[in-house]
Amino acid sequence: MALSNICGADPAWECGSFEAPTPELFGVDYIQGKTAISALNCGEYNVGLSLPTLDAHQKIVQSLLEAPSTDLQLQQGAEHTKTANPRNLFLHGTTTLSFKFQGGVMVAVDSRASSGQQISSQTVNKVIPISKYLLGTMAGGAADCTYWMRVLNRQCRMYELRNRERITVSAASKLLSNMLYGYKGSGISIGSMIAGYDKRGPGLYVIDNDGMRVAGNCFSIGSGSPYAFGVLDTEYRWDLTDKEAYELARRAIYHATMRDPYSGGNVSVYHIKETGWVKIETQDVSDLFYKDRGIPVTA
């Protein structure tokens, strides 16, 4: 009691007002140990202080849950109801695309990062090198994509050291898919494309945060993807020349940035060939706008 008097502890914290926690809040394992907890605080080892009451726990947990919910509703508008899960209301915006053709794989992305209704950055690099022959694209949560691409980079390098051969695009995408499946339902946000060139030729896969893995010839991911597909579906074909593929990828991203408010910044184009990937160019969408309409750019 002396320690309680010196510290000025509230009487509600003393032994007499201790309340056992309920199974709904802490689970069976905690409840089975309540006898030991009560003995520690109310038996021979009693020092006059006990655990906070259940009401105190509930108030703390409730305050932690309510604050972000209010912030998200204010940030993202009234279209989200109070019953919606705030952890799933984050807005993601981007436009990324990849397609295979006779000369390899073409990858193009914008560079705008958005946080709700706010533009966070105009210079984000959404193409992440995995190896000399593999590239990954970023769509969804920037932190999630960056982290898991670094993990994939390490796993691919370990594979090459163990097996003394280059990892295939299929194997690399399967590694990422297996890792993400283990975190299914945990709230991570990833929509990435794994593009590369191996002994089988050009390869292209899409992987999402649930571990889904799909192979294909032409993909676009992000809020601007419907506009990018409008260009790709019209002009994409397998026998494109390198120059035609550059122009198609650049134009698809450009038109998406003109219609999608969450896409913009710069258009970056990459070409993955048998000898590895190369960055073709990075152009500001404003310059492409003037060029597309034949408007001279004045200094």
C-alpha atoms as a printed R data frame, in Angstrom:
    type eleno elety resid chain resno       x       y       z
1   ATOM     1    CA   MET     A     1   0.000   0.000   0.000
2   ATOM     2    CA   ALA     A     2   2.942   2.316   0.581
3   ATOM     3    CA   LEU     A     3   3.839   2.217  -3.114
4   ATOM     4    CA   SER     A     4   0.224   2.872  -3.990
5   ATOM     5    CA   ASN     A     5   0.101   5.922  -1.707
6   ATOM     6    CA   ILE     A     6   3.375   7.360  -3.026
7   ATOM     7    CA   CYS     A     7   2.367   6.941  -6.683
8   ATOM     8    CA   GLY     A     8  -1.130   8.193  -6.072
9   ATOM     9    CA   ALA     A     9  -2.722   5.126  -7.637
10  ATOM    10    CA   ASP     A    10  -6.443   5.235  -8.241
11  ATOM    11    CA   PRO     A    11  -8.429   2.985  -5.870
12  ATOM    12    CA   ALA     A    12  -9.936   1.272  -8.929
13  ATOM    13    CA   TRP     A    13  -6.512  -0.264  -9.595
14  ATOM    14    CA   GLU     A    14  -6.378  -2.017  -6.250
15  ATOM    15    CA   CYS     A    15  -7.070  -5.653  -5.596
16  ATOM    16    CA   GLY     A    16 -10.699  -5.348  -4.612
17  ATOM    17    CA   SER     A    17 -11.874  -3.974  -7.990
18  ATOM    18    CA   PHE     A    18 -10.044  -6.403 -10.266
19  ATOM    19    CA   GLU     A    19 -12.366  -7.786 -12.956
20  ATOM    20    CA   ALA     A    20 -11.613 -10.971 -14.823
21  ATOM    21    CA   PRO     A    21 -11.408 -10.530 -18.595
22  ATOM    22    CA   THR     A    22 -13.993 -12.160 -20.821
23  ATOM    23    CA   PRO     A    23 -13.299 -14.820 -23.472
24  ATOM    24    CA   GLU     A    24 -14.709 -12.553 -26.195
25  ATOM    25    CA   LEU     A    25 -11.945  -9.999 -25.647
26  ATOM    26    CA   PHE     A    26  -8.831 -12.016 -24.841
27  ATOM    27    CA   GLY     A    27  -9.519 -15.623 -25.912
28  ATOM    28    CA   VAL     A    28  -9.412 -18.942 -24.073
29  ATOM    29    CA   ASP     A    29  -5.702 -19.032 -23.290
30  ATOM    30    CA   TYR     A    30  -5.836 -15.759 -21.394
31  ATOM    31    CA   ILE     A    31  -8.938 -16.743 -19.418
32  ATOM    32    CA   GLN     A    32  -7.408 -20.056 -18.373
33  ATOM    33    CA   GLY     A    33  -4.573 -18.089 -16.817
34  ATOM    34    CA   LYS     A    34  -6.793 -15.666 -14.866
35  ATOM    35    CA   THR     A    35  -6.398 -17.697 -11.647
36  ATOM    36    CA   ALA     A    36  -2.656 -17.166 -11.703
37  ATOM    37    CA   ILE     A    37  -3.128 -13.465 -12.463
38  ATOM    38    CA   SER     A    38  -5.593 -13.058  -9.596
39  ATOM    39    CA   ALA     A    39  -3.258 -14.908  -7.229
40  ATOM    40    CA   LEU     A    40  -0.366 -12.703  -8.253
41  ATOM    41    CA   ASN     A    41  -2.294  -9.541  -7.548
42  ATOM    42    CA   CYS     A    42  -4.549 -10.627  -4.715
43  ATOM    43    CA   GLY     A    43  -2.641 -13.420  -2.975
44  ATOM    44    CA   GLU     A    44   0.613 -13.622  -1.108
45  ATOM    45    CA   TYR     A    45   2.442 -11.543  -3.759
46  ATOM    46    CA   ASN     A    46   0.000  -8.644  -3.582
47  ATOM    47    CA   VAL     A    47   1.738  -5.262  -3.716
48  ATOM    48    CA   GLY     A    48  -1.427  -3.197  -3.655
49  ATOM    49    CA   LEU     A    49  -1.613  -2.690  -7.435
50  ATOM    50    CA   SER     A    50  -3.491  -4.842  -9.929
51  ATOM    51    CA   LEU     A    51  -4.270  -4.888 -13.636
52  ATOM    52    CA   PRO     A    52  -6.578  -2.226 -15.086
53  ATOM    53    CA   THR     A    53 -10.247  -3.111 -15.155
54  ATOM    54    CA   LEU     A    54 -11.905  -4.529 -18.253
55  ATOM    55    CA   ASP     A    55 -13.669  -1.209 -18.858
56  ATOM    56    CA   ALA     A    56 -10.305   0.539 -19.096
57  ATOM    57    CA   HIS     A    57  -9.085  -1.973 -21.685
58  ATOM    58    CA   GLN     A    58 -12.230  -1.548 -23.753
59  ATOM    59    CA   LYS     A    59 -11.988   2.247 -23.723
60  ATOM    60    CA   ILE     A    60  -8.371   2.156 -24.897
61  ATOM    61    CA   VAL     A    61  -9.128  -0.280 -27.711
62  ATOM    62    CA   GLN     A    62 -12.204   1.690 -28.770
63  ATOM    63    CA   SER     A    63 -10.285   4.973 -28.928
64  ATOM    64    CA   LEU     A    64  -7.572   3.385 -31.079
65  ATOM    65    CA   LEU     A    65 -10.139   2.052 -33.533
66  ATOM    66    CA   GLU     A    66 -12.331   5.150 -33.787
67  ATOM    67    CA   ALA     A    67  -9.661   7.746 -34.569
68  ATOM    68    CA   PRO     A    68  -8.469   6.372 -37.930
69  ATOM    69    CA   SER     A    69 -12.052   5.624 -38.963
70  ATOM    70    CA   THR     A    70 -13.012   9.282 -38.517
71  ATOM    71    CA   ASP     A    71  -9.920  10.493 -40.368
72  ATOM    72    CA   LEU     A    72 -10.540   8.179 -43.301
73  ATOM    73    CA   GLN     A    73 -14.167   9.229 -43.659
74  ATOM    74    CA   LEU     A    74 -13.187  12.895 -43.697
75  ATOM    75    CA   GLN     A    75 -10.360  12.269 -46.145
76  ATOM    76    CA   GLN     A    76 -12.167  10.065 -48.637
77  ATOM    77    CA   GLY     A    77 -15.631  11.589 -48.762
78  ATOM    78    CA   ALA     A    78 -19.168  10.796 -47.708
79  ATOM    79    CA   GLU     A    79 -19.614   7.979 -50.233
80  ATOM    80    CA   HIS     A    80 -18.134   5.544 -47.703
81  ATOM    81    CA   THR     A    81 -20.667   4.566 -45.058
82  ATOM    82    CA   LYS     A    82 -19.943   4.220 -41.374
83  ATOM    83    CA   THR     A    83 -20.362   0.469 -41.632
84  ATOM    84    CA   ALA     A    84 -17.503   0.117 -44.120
85  ATOM    85    CA   ASN     A    85 -14.235  -1.345 -42.917
86  ATOM    86    CA   PRO     A    86 -11.782   1.594 -42.677
87  ATOM    87    CA   ARG     A    87  -8.786  -0.665 -43.324
88  ATOM    88    CA   ASN     A    88 -10.075  -1.297 -46.872
89  ATOM    89    CA   LEU     A    89 -10.867   2.292 -47.871
90  ATOM    90    CA   PHE     A    90  -7.441   3.462 -49.015
91  ATOM    91    CA   LEU     A    91  -7.460   4.832 -52.547
92  ATOM    92    CA   HIS     A    92  -4.747   3.720 -54.938
93  ATOM    93    CA   GLY     A    93  -4.055   5.334 -58.301
94  ATOM    94    CA   THR     A    94  -1.587   4.471 -61.033
95  ATOM    95    CA   THR     A    95  -1.245   3.180 -64.568
96  ATOM    96    CA   THR     A    96   1.202   0.414 -65.428
97  ATOM    97    CA   LEU     A    97   1.310  -1.824 -68.490
98  ATOM    98    CA   SER     A    98   3.389  -4.590 -70.038
99  ATOM    99    CA   PHE     A    99   3.083  -6.561 -73.236
100 ATOM   100    CA   LYS     A   100   5.058  -9.213 -75.056
101 ATOM   101    CA   PHE     A   101   5.940  -8.897 -78.730
102 ATOM   102    CA   GLN     A   102   8.408 -10.421 -81.151
103 ATOM   103    CA   GLY     A   103  11.235  -8.237 -79.830
104 ATOM   104    CA   GLY     A   104  10.823  -9.056 -76.116
105 ATOM   105    CA   VAL     A   105   8.714  -7.381 -73.426
106 ATOM   106    CA   MET     A   106   7.739  -3.716 -73.227
107 ATOM   107    CA   VAL     A   107   7.034  -2.143 -69.824
108 ATOM   108    CA   ALA     A   108   5.639   1.368 -69.321
109 ATOM   109    CA   VAL     A   109   4.492   3.227 -66.195
110 ATOM   110    CA   ASP     A   110   3.500   6.664 -64.960
111 ATOM   111    CA   SER     A   111   5.107   8.270 -61.902
112 ATOM   112    CA   ARG     A   112   2.305   9.816 -59.829
113 ATOM   113    CA   ALA     A   113   1.681   8.690 -56.242
114 ATOM   114    CA   SER     A   114  -1.602   9.631 -54.586
115 ATOM   115    CA   SER     A   115  -2.790   9.463 -50.993
116 ATOM   116    CA   GLY     A   116  -6.555   9.707 -50.958
117 ATOM   117    CA   GLN     A   117  -7.426  12.905 -52.823
118 ATOM   118    CA   GLN     A   118  -3.914  14.314 -52.502
119 ATOM   119    CA   ILE     A   119  -1.017  13.958 -54.952
120 ATOM   120    CA   SER     A   120   1.938  12.836 -52.854
121 ATOM   121    CA   SER     A   121   4.626  12.741 -55.539
122 ATOM   122    CA   GLN     A   122   5.103  13.141 -59.278
123 ATOM   123    CA   THR     A   123   8.435  11.328 -59.526
124 ATOM   124    CA   VAL     A   124   7.905   7.817 -58.145
125 ATOM   125    CA   ASN     A   125   9.825   5.040 -59.907
126 ATOM   126    CA   LYS     A   126   7.200   2.317 -60.392
127 ATOM   127    CA   VAL     A   127   9.506  -0.111 -62.189
128 ATOM   128    CA   ILE     A   128  11.624  -2.105 -59.734
129 ATOM   129    CA   PRO     A   129  14.614  -4.072 -61.075
130 ATOM   130    CA   ILE     A   130  14.736  -7.641 -59.769
131 ATOM   131    CA   SER     A   131  17.712  -8.772 -61.827
132 ATOM   132    CA   LYS     A   132  19.387  -7.944 -65.126
133 ATOM   133    CA   TYR     A   133  16.648  -9.884 -66.939
134 ATOM   134    CA   LEU     A   134  13.653  -9.294 -64.648
135 ATOM   135    CA   LEU     A   135  11.545  -6.228 -63.868
136 ATOM   136    CA   GLY     A   136   8.608  -5.754 -61.515
137 ATOM   137    CA   THR     A   137   5.968  -3.026 -61.617
138 ATOM   138    CA   MET     A   138   4.368  -1.248 -58.674
139 ATOM   139    CA   ALA     A   139   0.612  -0.807 -58.221
140 ATOM   140    CA   GLY     A   140  -1.274  -0.638 -54.922
141 ATOM   141    CA   GLY     A   141   0.528   0.233 -51.709
142 ATOM   142    CA   ALA     A   142   3.962   1.644 -52.456
143 ATOM   143    CA   ALA     A   143   5.516   0.305 -49.258
144 ATOM   144    CA   ASP     A   144   4.080  -3.191 -49.792
145 ATOM   145    CA   CYS     A   145   5.251  -3.384 -53.408
146 ATOM   146    CA   THR     A   146   8.732  -2.071 -52.641
147 ATOM   147    CA   TYR     A   147   9.228  -4.438 -49.719
148 ATOM   148    CA   TRP     A   148   8.086  -7.600 -51.483
149 ATOM   149    CA   MET     A   149  10.085  -6.782 -54.607
150 ATOM   150    CA   ARG     A   150  13.203  -6.520 -52.437
151 ATOM   151    CA   VAL     A   151  12.364  -9.882 -50.900
152 ATOM   152    CA   LEU     A   152  11.879 -11.370 -54.372
153 ATOM   153    CA   ASN     A   153  15.200  -9.889 -55.496
154 ATOM   154    CA   ARG     A   154  16.951 -11.666 -52.625
155 ATOM   155    CA   GLN     A   155  15.165 -14.964 -53.286
156 ATOM   156    CA   CYS     A   156  16.049 -14.879 -56.990
157 ATOM   157    CA   ARG     A   157  19.683 -14.194 -56.174
158 ATOM   158    CA   MET     A   158  19.749 -17.094 -53.697
159 ATOM   159    CA   TYR     A   159  18.233 -19.372 -56.354
160 ATOM   160    CA   GLU     A   160  20.952 -18.430 -58.836
161 ATOM   161    CA   LEU     A   161  23.722 -19.015 -56.294
162 ATOM   162    CA   ARG     A   162  22.353 -22.420 -55.295
163 ATOM   163    CA   ASN     A   163  21.565 -23.705 -58.788
164 ATOM   164    CA   ARG     A   164  24.250 -21.891 -60.800
165 ATOM   165    CA   GLU     A   165  21.750 -20.827 -63.437
166 ATOM   166    CA   ARG     A   166  19.454 -17.898 -64.144
167 ATOM   167    CA   ILE     A   167  15.973 -18.113 -62.665
168 ATOM   168    CA   THR     A   168  13.102 -18.228 -65.153
169 ATOM   169    CA   VAL     A   169  10.318 -15.654 -65.240
170 ATOM   170    CA   SER     A   170   7.824 -18.369 -64.341
171 ATOM   171    CA   ALA     A   171   9.812 -19.452 -61.274
172 ATOM   172    CA   ALA     A   172  10.327 -15.873 -60.071
173 ATOM   173    CA   SER     A   173   6.622 -15.088 -60.349
174 ATOM   174    CA   LYS     A   174   5.778 -18.334 -58.544
175 ATOM   175    CA   LEU     A   175   8.104 -17.409 -55.680
176 ATOM   176    CA   LEU     A   176   6.310 -14.079 -55.229
177 ATOM   177    CA   SER     A   177   2.890 -15.707 -55.523
178 ATOM   178    CA   ASN     A   178   3.709 -18.289 -52.850
179 ATOM   179    CA   MET     A   179   5.044 -15.642 -50.458
180 ATOM   180    CA   LEU     A   180   1.990 -13.395 -50.867
181 ATOM   181    CA   TYR     A   181  -0.465 -16.266 -50.458
182 ATOM   182    CA   GLY     A   182   0.829 -16.765 -46.932
183 ATOM   183    CA   TYR     A   183  -0.327 -13.216 -46.112
184 ATOM   184    CA   LYS     A   184  -3.723 -13.506 -47.786
185 ATOM   185    CA   GLY     A   185  -6.328 -11.421 -45.982
186 ATOM   186    CA   SER     A   186  -3.785  -9.489 -43.921
187 ATOM   187    CA   GLY     A   187  -4.497  -6.158 -45.636
188 ATOM   188    CA   ILE     A   188  -1.470  -5.788 -47.916
189 ATOM   189    CA   SER     A   189  -2.145  -4.143 -51.280
190 ATOM   190    CA   ILE     A   190  -0.150  -5.344 -54.288
191 ATOM   191    CA   GLY     A   191  -0.906  -5.595 -57.993
192 ATOM   192    CA   SER     A   192   2.397  -6.251 -59.725
193 ATOM   193    CA   MET     A   193   3.588  -7.531 -63.067
194 ATOM   194    CA   ILE     A   194   6.727  -9.647 -63.330
195 ATOM   195    CA   ALA     A   195   8.266  -9.303 -66.790
196 ATOM   196    CA   GLY     A   196  11.486 -10.794 -68.073
197 ATOM   197    CA   TYR     A   197  13.392 -12.799 -70.631
198 ATOM   198    CA   ASP     A   198  14.790 -16.308 -70.124
199 ATOM   199    CA   LYS     A   199  15.706 -19.429 -72.094
200 ATOM   200    CA   ARG     A   200  12.035 -19.907 -72.970
201 ATOM   201    CA   GLY     A   201  11.751 -16.410 -74.420
202 ATOM   202    CA   PRO     A   202   9.806 -13.394 -73.123
203 ATOM   203    CA   GLY     A   203   7.633 -13.968 -70.056
204 ATOM   204    CA   LEU     A   204   4.921 -11.896 -68.388
205 ATOM   205    CA   TYR     A   205   2.866 -12.614 -65.240
206 ATOM   206    CA   VAL     A   206   0.443 -10.706 -63.014
207 ATOM   207    CA   ILE     A   207   0.436 -11.320 -59.240
208 ATOM   208    CA   ASP     A   208  -1.937  -9.772 -56.703
209 ATOM   209    CA   ASN     A   209  -1.929  -9.572 -52.899
210 ATOM   210    CA   ASP     A   210  -3.946 -12.818 -52.563
211 ATOM   211    CA   GLY     A   211  -1.290 -14.789 -54.405
212 ATOM   212    CA   MET     A   212  -3.192 -15.002 -57.702
213 ATOM   213    CA   ARG     A   213  -0.799 -15.589 -60.623
214 ATOM   214    CA   VAL     A   214  -1.809 -15.261 -64.275
215 ATOM   215    CA   ALA     A   215   0.333 -15.474 -67.418
216 ATOM   216    CA   GLY     A   216  -0.512 -13.489 -70.532
217 ATOM   217    CA   ASN     A   217   0.666 -11.394 -73.449
218 ATOM   218    CA   CYS     A   218  -0.729  -7.976 -72.518
219 ATOM   219    CA   PHE     A   219  -1.671  -6.530 -69.115
220 ATOM   220    CA   SER     A   220  -2.433  -3.173 -67.564
221 ATOM   221    CA   ILE     A   221  -2.964  -2.531 -63.839
222 ATOM   222    CA   GLY     A   222  -4.171   0.527 -61.961
223 ATOM   223    CA   SER     A   223  -6.937   3.093 -61.934
224 ATOM   224    CA   GLY     A   224  -5.949   4.248 -65.429
225 ATOM   225    CA   SER     A   225  -5.867   0.751 -66.931
226 ATOM   226    CA   PRO     A   226  -9.286   1.004 -68.694
227 ATOM   227    CA   TYR     A   227  -7.989   3.976 -70.680
228 ATOM   228    CA   ALA     A   228  -4.676   2.259 -71.422
229 ATOM   229    CA   PHE     A   229  -6.513  -0.840 -72.637
230 ATOM   230    CA   GLY     A   230  -8.510   1.369 -75.000
231 ATOM   231    CA   VAL     A   231  -5.265   2.039 -76.873
232 ATOM   232    CA   LEU     A   232  -3.688  -1.394 -76.418
233 ATOM   233    CA   ASP     A   233  -6.718  -3.375 -77.584
234 ATOM   234    CA   THR     A   234  -6.843  -1.315 -80.755
235 ATOM   235    CA   GLU     A   235  -3.201  -1.391 -81.825
236 ATOM   236    CA   TYR     A   236  -1.442  -4.267 -80.041
237 ATOM   237    CA   ARG     A   237  -0.151  -7.135 -82.167
238 ATOM   238    CA   TRP     A   238   2.673  -9.645 -81.842
239 ATOM   239    CA   ASP     A   239   4.723  -8.533 -84.853
240 ATOM   240    CA   LEU     A   240   5.308  -4.958 -83.677
241 ATOM   241    CA   THR     A   241   8.709  -3.510 -84.456
242 ATOM   242    CA   ASP     A   242  10.757  -2.110 -81.583
243 ATOM   243    CA   LYS     A   243   9.917   1.463 -82.574
244 ATOM   244    CA   GLU     A   244   6.198   0.701 -82.887
245 ATOM   245    CA   ALA     A   245   6.222  -1.013 -79.487
246 ATOM   246    CA   TYR     A   246   7.921   2.011 -77.868
247 ATOM   247    CA   GLU     A   247   5.329   4.350 -79.338
248 ATOM   248    CA   LEU     A   248   2.374   2.145 -78.390
249 ATOM   249    CA   ALA     A   249   3.479   1.795 -74.760
250 ATOM   250    CA   ARG     A   250   4.176   5.504 -74.423
251 ATOM   251    CA   ARG     A   251   0.890   6.540 -76.029
252 ATOM   252    CA   ALA     A   252  -1.188   4.136 -73.910
253 ATOM   253    CA   ILE     A   253   0.209   5.550 -70.655
254 ATOM   254    CA   TYR     A   254  -0.093   9.119 -71.925
255 ATOM   255    CA   HIS     A   255  -3.797   8.795 -72.797
256 ATOM   256    CA   ALA     A   256  -4.461   7.153 -69.427
257 ATOM   257    CA   THR     A   257  -2.874  10.107 -67.605
258 ATOM   258    CA   MET     A   258  -5.102  12.499 -69.557
259 ATOM   259    CA   ARG     A   259  -8.276  10.794 -68.292
260 ATOM   260    CA   ASP     A   260  -7.343   9.380 -64.892
261 ATOM   261    CA   PRO     A   261  -6.715  11.999 -62.162
262 ATOM   262    CA   TYR     A   262  -4.644   9.522 -60.126
263 ATOM   263    CA   SER     A   263  -2.127   8.976 -62.946
264 ATOM   264    CA   GLY     A   264   0.395  11.485 -64.237
265 ATOM   265    CA   GLY     A   265   3.898  12.822 -63.816
266 ATOM   266    CA   ASN     A   266   6.314  11.145 -66.218
267 ATOM   267    CA   VAL     A   267   5.983   8.281 -68.674
268 ATOM   268    CA   SER     A   268   8.848   5.778 -68.409
269 ATOM   269    CA   VAL     A   269   9.354   3.021 -70.988
270 ATOM   270    CA   TYR     A   270  11.542  -0.087 -70.561
271 ATOM   271    CA   HIS     A   271  12.454  -2.794 -73.062
272 ATOM   272    CA   ILE     A   272  13.439  -6.300 -71.903
273 ATOM   273    CA   LYS     A   273  15.454  -8.142 -74.545
274 ATOM   274    CA   GLU     A   274  17.475 -11.329 -74.680
275 ATOM   275    CA   THR     A   275  20.513  -9.369 -73.469
276 ATOM   276    CA   GLY     A   276  18.663  -7.821 -70.504
277 ATOM   277    CA   TRP     A   277  16.493  -4.820 -69.810
278 ATOM   278    CA   VAL     A   278  17.184  -1.247 -70.913
279 ATOM   279    CA   LYS     A   279  15.421   1.994 -70.076
280 ATOM   280    CA   ILE     A   280  14.299   3.658 -73.291
281 ATOM   281    CA   GLU     A   281  13.133   7.056 -72.078
282 ATOM   282    CA   THR     A   282  11.324   9.123 -69.475
283 ATOM   283    CA   GLN     A   283   9.123  11.978 -70.690
284 ATOM   284    CA   ASP     A   284   6.909  14.456 -68.872
285 ATOM   285    CA   VAL     A   285   3.240  14.043 -69.776
286 ATOM   286    CA   SER     A   286   2.972  17.817 -70.250
287 ATOM   287    CA   ASP     A   287   5.569  17.669 -73.027
288 ATOM   288    CA   LEU     A   288   3.729  14.742 -74.592
289 ATOM   289    CA   PHE     A   289   0.487  16.737 -74.423
290 ATOM   290    CA   TYR     A   290   1.960  19.620 -76.423
291 ATOM   291    CA   LYS     A   291   3.616  17.220 -78.857
292 ATOM   292    CA   ASP     A   292   0.385  15.267 -79.380
293 ATOM   293    CA   ARG     A   293  -1.531  18.426 -80.270
294 ATOM   294    CA   GLY     A   294   1.230  20.029 -82.288
295 ATOM   295    CA   ILE     A   295   1.580  22.981 -79.918
296 ATOM   296    CA   PRO     A   296   5.069  24.527 -79.887
297 ATOM   297    CA   VAL     A   297   6.688  24.573 -76.463
298 ATOM   298    CA   THR     A   298   8.031  28.015 -75.563
299 ATOM   299    CA   ALA     A   299  10.857  28.494 -73.106
